[in-house]
GROMACS .gro file of C-alpha atoms in nm:
model
  241
    1UNK     CA    1  -0.964   3.065  -5.104
    2UNK     CA    2  -0.938   2.722  -4.931
    3UNK     CA    3  -1.185   2.465  -5.077
    4UNK     CA    4  -1.410   2.298  -4.811
    5UNK     CA    5  -1.344   1.910  -4.802
    6UNK     CA    6  -1.606   1.718  -4.977
    7UNK     CA    7  -1.875   1.532  -4.778
    8UNK     CA    8  -2.064   1.211  -4.814
    9UNK     CA    9  -2.395   1.424  -4.793
   10UNK     CA   10  -2.276   1.638  -5.096
   11UNK     CA   11  -2.188   1.318  -5.296
   12UNK     CA   12  -2.531   1.167  -5.233
   13UNK     CA   13  -2.720   1.503  -5.314
   14UNK     CA   14  -2.529   1.513  -5.648
   15UNK     CA   15  -2.602   1.158  -5.730
   16UNK     CA   16  -2.967   1.187  -5.636
   17UNK     CA   17  -3.000   1.494  -5.865
   18UNK     CA   18  -2.825   1.291  -6.148
   19UNK     CA   19  -3.033   0.994  -6.102
   20UNK     CA   20  -3.371   1.180  -6.106
   21UNK     CA   21  -3.310   1.262  -6.465
   22UNK     CA   22  -3.313   0.888  -6.562
   23UNK     CA   23  -3.613   0.712  -6.700
   24UNK     CA   24  -3.683   0.331  -6.667
   25UNK     CA   25  -3.932   0.137  -6.877
   26UNK     CA   26  -4.153  -0.180  -6.812
   27UNK     CA   27  -4.111  -0.426  -6.649
   28UNK     CA   28  -3.991  -0.153  -6.404
   29UNK     CA   29  -4.313   0.041  -6.296
   30UNK     CA   30  -4.192   0.229  -5.988
   31UNK     CA   31  -3.860   0.376  -5.874
   32UNK     CA   32  -3.772   0.478  -5.530
   33UNK     CA   33  -3.495   0.709  -5.463
   34UNK     CA   34  -3.445   0.727  -5.081
   35UNK     CA   35  -3.153   0.978  -5.111
   36UNK     CA   36  -3.449   1.206  -5.188
   37UNK     CA   37  -3.752   1.126  -4.968
   38UNK     CA   38  -3.542   0.962  -4.694
   39UNK     CA   39  -3.261   1.220  -4.707
   40UNK     CA   40  -3.307   1.285  -4.345
   41UNK     CA   41  -3.207   0.912  -4.251
   42UNK     CA   42  -2.913   0.923  -4.493
   43UNK     CA   43  -2.773   1.244  -4.356
   44UNK     CA   44  -2.802   1.131  -4.008
   45UNK     CA   45  -2.615   0.820  -4.077
   46UNK     CA   46  -2.341   0.983  -4.286
   47UNK     CA   47  -2.293   1.249  -4.048
   48UNK     CA   48  -2.276   1.030  -3.743
   49UNK     CA   49  -2.086   0.732  -3.883
   50UNK     CA   50  -1.906   0.868  -4.195
   51UNK     CA   51  -1.647   1.096  -4.051
   52UNK     CA   52  -1.279   1.040  -4.093
   53UNK     CA   53  -1.088   0.777  -4.287
   54UNK     CA   54  -1.192   0.407  -4.274
   55UNK     CA   55  -1.009   0.068  -4.299
   56UNK     CA   56  -1.281  -0.087  -4.511
   57UNK     CA   57  -1.582   0.024  -4.697
   58UNK     CA   58  -1.859  -0.227  -4.762
   59UNK     CA   59  -2.051  -0.181  -5.076
   60UNK     CA   60  -2.400  -0.324  -5.121
   61UNK     CA   61  -2.603  -0.347  -5.444
   62UNK     CA   62  -2.910  -0.132  -5.407
   63UNK     CA   63  -3.181  -0.079  -5.146
   64UNK     CA   64  -3.435  -0.344  -5.016
   65UNK     CA   65  -3.788  -0.255  -4.998
   66UNK     CA   66  -3.803  -0.289  -4.612
   67UNK     CA   67  -3.444  -0.151  -4.540
   68UNK     CA   68  -3.297   0.164  -4.701
   69UNK     CA   69  -3.627   0.221  -4.883
   70UNK     CA   70  -3.780   0.280  -4.536
   71UNK     CA   71  -3.488   0.437  -4.335
   72UNK     CA   72  -3.242   0.594  -4.592
   73UNK     CA   73  -2.955   0.390  -4.430
   74UNK     CA   74  -2.792   0.104  -4.646
   75UNK     CA   75  -2.906  -0.239  -4.540
   76UNK     CA   76  -3.122  -0.031  -4.308
   77UNK     CA   77  -3.347  -0.272  -4.126
   78UNK     CA   78  -3.573  -0.063  -3.905
   79UNK     CA   79  -3.507  -0.218  -3.556
   80UNK     CA   80  -3.137  -0.231  -3.601
   81UNK     CA   81  -3.115   0.124  -3.737
   82UNK     CA   82  -3.323   0.263  -3.468
   83UNK     CA   83  -3.205   0.051  -3.165
   84UNK     CA   84  -2.848  -0.012  -3.246
   85UNK     CA   85  -2.738   0.274  -3.467
   86UNK     CA   86  -2.950   0.517  -3.276
   87UNK     CA   87  -3.113   0.681  -3.575
   88UNK     CA   88  -3.482   0.759  -3.597
   89UNK     CA   89  -3.559   1.017  -3.855
   90UNK     CA   90  -3.873   1.152  -4.024
   91UNK     CA   91  -3.891   0.992  -4.359
   92UNK     CA   92  -4.101   1.114  -4.659
   93UNK     CA   93  -4.271   0.937  -4.941
   94UNK     CA   94  -4.151   0.876  -5.305
   95UNK     CA   95  -4.342   1.073  -5.561
   96UNK     CA   96  -4.503   0.745  -5.703
   97UNK     CA   97  -4.554   0.475  -5.443
   98UNK     CA   98  -4.626   0.112  -5.517
   99UNK     CA   99  -4.945  -0.011  -5.359
  100UNK     CA  100  -4.769  -0.319  -5.241
  101UNK     CA  101  -4.457  -0.155  -5.123
  102UNK     CA  102  -4.564   0.140  -4.917
  103UNK     CA  103  -4.304   0.362  -4.742
  104UNK     CA  104  -4.398   0.378  -4.359
  105UNK     CA  105  -4.050   0.496  -4.249
  106UNK     CA  106  -3.958   0.388  -3.893
  107UNK     CA  107  -4.314   0.273  -3.847
  108UNK     CA  108  -4.252  -0.025  -4.096
  109UNK     CA  109  -4.311  -0.348  -3.913
  110UNK     CA  110  -4.148  -0.567  -4.183
  111UNK     CA  111  -3.812  -0.699  -4.118
  112UNK     CA  112  -3.519  -0.681  -4.379
  113UNK     CA  113  -3.341  -0.996  -4.361
  114UNK     CA  114  -3.030  -0.888  -4.535
  115UNK     CA  115  -3.009  -0.578  -4.293
  116UNK     CA  116  -3.076  -0.803  -3.998
  117UNK     CA  117  -2.782  -1.027  -4.087
  118UNK     CA  118  -2.523  -0.744  -4.188
  119UNK     CA  119  -2.596  -0.509  -3.891
  120UNK     CA  120  -2.657  -0.791  -3.666
  121UNK     CA  121  -2.298  -0.925  -3.759
  122UNK     CA  122  -2.171  -0.580  -3.686
  123UNK     CA  123  -2.350  -0.565  -3.350
  124UNK     CA  124  -2.247  -0.908  -3.239
  125UNK     CA  125  -1.891  -0.867  -3.330
  126UNK     CA  126  -1.827  -0.523  -3.208
  127UNK     CA  127  -2.117  -0.450  -2.952
  128UNK     CA  128  -2.100  -0.063  -2.989
  129UNK     CA  129  -2.161   0.106  -3.333
  130UNK     CA  130  -1.872   0.345  -3.250
  131UNK     CA  131  -1.630   0.049  -3.240
  132UNK     CA  132  -1.744  -0.079  -3.577
  133UNK     CA  133  -1.745   0.259  -3.758
  134UNK     CA  134  -1.403   0.353  -3.622
  135UNK     CA  135  -1.277   0.107  -3.899
  136UNK     CA  136  -1.561   0.035  -4.131
  137UNK     CA  137  -1.847   0.207  -4.331
  138UNK     CA  138  -2.133   0.062  -4.532
  139UNK     CA  139  -2.270   0.211  -4.853
  140UNK     CA  140  -2.477   0.113  -5.149
  141UNK     CA  141  -2.338   0.124  -5.507
  142UNK     CA  142  -2.690   0.211  -5.644
  143UNK     CA  143  -2.945   0.405  -5.415
  144UNK     CA  144  -3.235   0.329  -5.629
  145UNK     CA  145  -3.508   0.054  -5.564
  146UNK     CA  146  -3.672  -0.071  -5.881
  147UNK     CA  147  -4.023  -0.237  -5.856
  148UNK     CA  148  -4.211  -0.426  -6.116
  149UNK     CA  149  -4.601  -0.422  -6.128
  150UNK     CA  150  -4.623  -0.735  -5.903
  151UNK     CA  151  -4.419  -0.550  -5.631
  152UNK     CA  152  -4.124  -0.785  -5.712
  153UNK     CA  153  -3.765  -0.623  -5.701
  154UNK     CA  154  -3.566  -0.571  -6.018
  155UNK     CA  155  -3.202  -0.556  -5.932
  156UNK     CA  156  -2.984  -0.308  -6.143
  157UNK     CA  157  -2.789  -0.583  -6.323
  158UNK     CA  158  -3.126  -0.686  -6.484
  159UNK     CA  159  -3.202  -0.362  -6.636
  160UNK     CA  160  -3.135  -0.332  -7.023
  161UNK     CA  161  -2.822  -0.177  -7.133
  162UNK     CA  162  -2.972   0.150  -7.233
  163UNK     CA  163  -3.084   0.205  -6.893
  164UNK     CA  164  -2.807   0.047  -6.720
  165UNK     CA  165  -2.511   0.211  -6.870
  166UNK     CA  166  -2.609   0.573  -6.755
  167UNK     CA  167  -2.719   0.453  -6.419
  168UNK     CA  168  -2.370   0.282  -6.380
  169UNK     CA  169  -2.197   0.593  -6.498
  170UNK     CA  170  -2.349   0.803  -6.220
  171UNK     CA  171  -2.306   0.530  -5.946
  172UNK     CA  172  -1.945   0.475  -6.058
  173UNK     CA  173  -1.857   0.838  -6.024
  174UNK     CA  174  -2.025   0.869  -5.680
  175UNK     CA  175  -1.836   0.565  -5.557
  176UNK     CA  176  -1.517   0.702  -5.667
  177UNK     CA  177  -1.589   1.025  -5.475
  178UNK     CA  178  -1.688   0.815  -5.183
  179UNK     CA  179  -1.385   0.626  -5.165
  180UNK     CA  180  -1.180   0.943  -5.204
  181UNK     CA  181  -1.341   1.088  -4.905
  182UNK     CA  182  -1.312   0.776  -4.676
  183UNK     CA  183  -0.974   0.661  -4.828
  184UNK     CA  184  -1.014   0.288  -4.729
  185UNK     CA  185  -0.739   0.047  -4.774
  186UNK     CA  186  -0.999  -0.204  -4.902
  187UNK     CA  187  -1.335  -0.195  -5.065
  188UNK     CA  188  -1.550  -0.500  -5.010
  189UNK     CA  189  -1.845  -0.570  -5.227
  190UNK     CA  190  -2.141  -0.736  -5.062
  191UNK     CA  191  -2.212  -0.996  -5.335
  192UNK     CA  192  -2.069  -1.054  -5.676
  193UNK     CA  193  -2.250  -0.746  -5.847
  194UNK     CA  194  -2.113  -0.496  -5.588
  195UNK     CA  195  -1.759  -0.636  -5.615
  196UNK     CA  196  -1.767  -0.629  -6.000
  197UNK     CA  197  -1.885  -0.259  -6.004
  198UNK     CA  198  -1.620  -0.157  -5.742
  199UNK     CA  199  -1.350  -0.321  -5.956
  200UNK     CA  200  -1.476  -0.123  -6.266
  201UNK     CA  201  -1.534   0.202  -6.096
  202UNK     CA  202  -1.220   0.215  -5.893
  203UNK     CA  203  -0.968   0.087  -6.144
  204UNK     CA  204  -0.640   0.287  -6.115
  205UNK     CA  205  -0.734   0.409  -5.766
  206UNK     CA  206  -0.484   0.290  -5.480
  207UNK     CA  207  -0.743   0.054  -5.297
  208UNK     CA  208  -0.778  -0.316  -5.277
  209UNK     CA  209  -1.114  -0.479  -5.379
  210UNK     CA  210  -1.262  -0.794  -5.216
  211UNK     CA  211  -1.590  -0.958  -5.166
  212UNK     CA  212  -1.805  -1.119  -4.897
  213UNK     CA  213  -2.113  -1.315  -4.966
  214UNK     CA  214  -2.447  -1.133  -4.995
  215UNK     CA  215  -2.680  -1.194  -4.689
  216UNK     CA  216  -2.999  -1.212  -4.900
  217UNK     CA  217  -3.234  -1.507  -4.809
  218UNK     CA  218  -3.276  -1.577  -5.172
  219UNK     CA  219  -2.923  -1.717  -5.153
  220UNK     CA  220  -2.940  -2.076  -5.016
  221UNK     CA  221  -2.567  -2.050  -4.892
  222UNK     CA  222  -2.642  -1.738  -4.708
  223UNK     CA  223  -2.919  -1.918  -4.510
  224UNK     CA  224  -2.642  -2.160  -4.372
  225UNK     CA  225  -2.448  -1.938  -4.133
  226UNK     CA  226  -2.388  -1.624  -4.322
  227UNK     CA  227  -2.215  -1.443  -4.045
  228UNK     CA  228  -1.954  -1.711  -4.024
  229UNK     CA  229  -1.904  -1.716  -4.399
  230UNK     CA  230  -1.868  -1.318  -4.411
  231UNK     CA  231  -1.613  -1.336  -4.121
  232UNK     CA  232  -1.405  -1.616  -4.295
  233UNK     CA  233  -1.411  -1.403  -4.618
  234UNK     CA  234  -1.282  -1.095  -4.427
  235UNK     CA  235  -1.010  -1.286  -4.252
  236UNK     CA  236  -0.908  -1.421  -4.592
  237UNK     CA  237  -0.889  -1.053  -4.700
  238UNK     CA  238  -0.659  -0.969  -4.422
  239UNK     CA  239  -0.931  -0.794  -4.214
  240UNK     CA  240  -0.910  -0.856  -3.822
  241UNK     CA  241  -1.250  -0.904  -3.673
   0.00000   0.00000   0.00000
């Protein structure tokens, strides 16, 4: 019997099941897994734009509270996901919701600056999403959003080793499977963390690794012309824009 090709949706479903078994202690009080409650948004994105091989796969760190946590799409700022990517899915809610970080799905009025910058860059340079996704794809290394009691994000690199190691083991495996499906020549970490995890997870695979700056407003450098910095970094990696 011929085995069916693996899909991004199958990789995401397996990763979600694996991560649902993990437990995290304080200062993390709430963990959102949009591959579960926002699965419809992720599937719409992956099925529409994750077909075929890609020249470059961009890897982010983990969801933002007003991006992927609301839409299921990496860096998924609501307006750009709906109006440029053409995705508008029904989004559920996490089992335990932080009162300061409600999931409102596509009704969320808050803007995700990192998503505005990344998808705005893609829109401005390529005009149509089909032109961008003919060559590129965007994924997240870790699909979980970690929140502290105050509502503050806690990034995966700040977790204690006992929690971080099994998380990274599952995310490394999913990244390898994703790269095996999309077969890019280059994986680009969006920021240092994503680049370092890609180098570790993809060691031995026939793929180059690079980095562009992270578009977070918490980075002073990113607030001074992030799109131009990202384009220069891509050109230096041999990527024609």
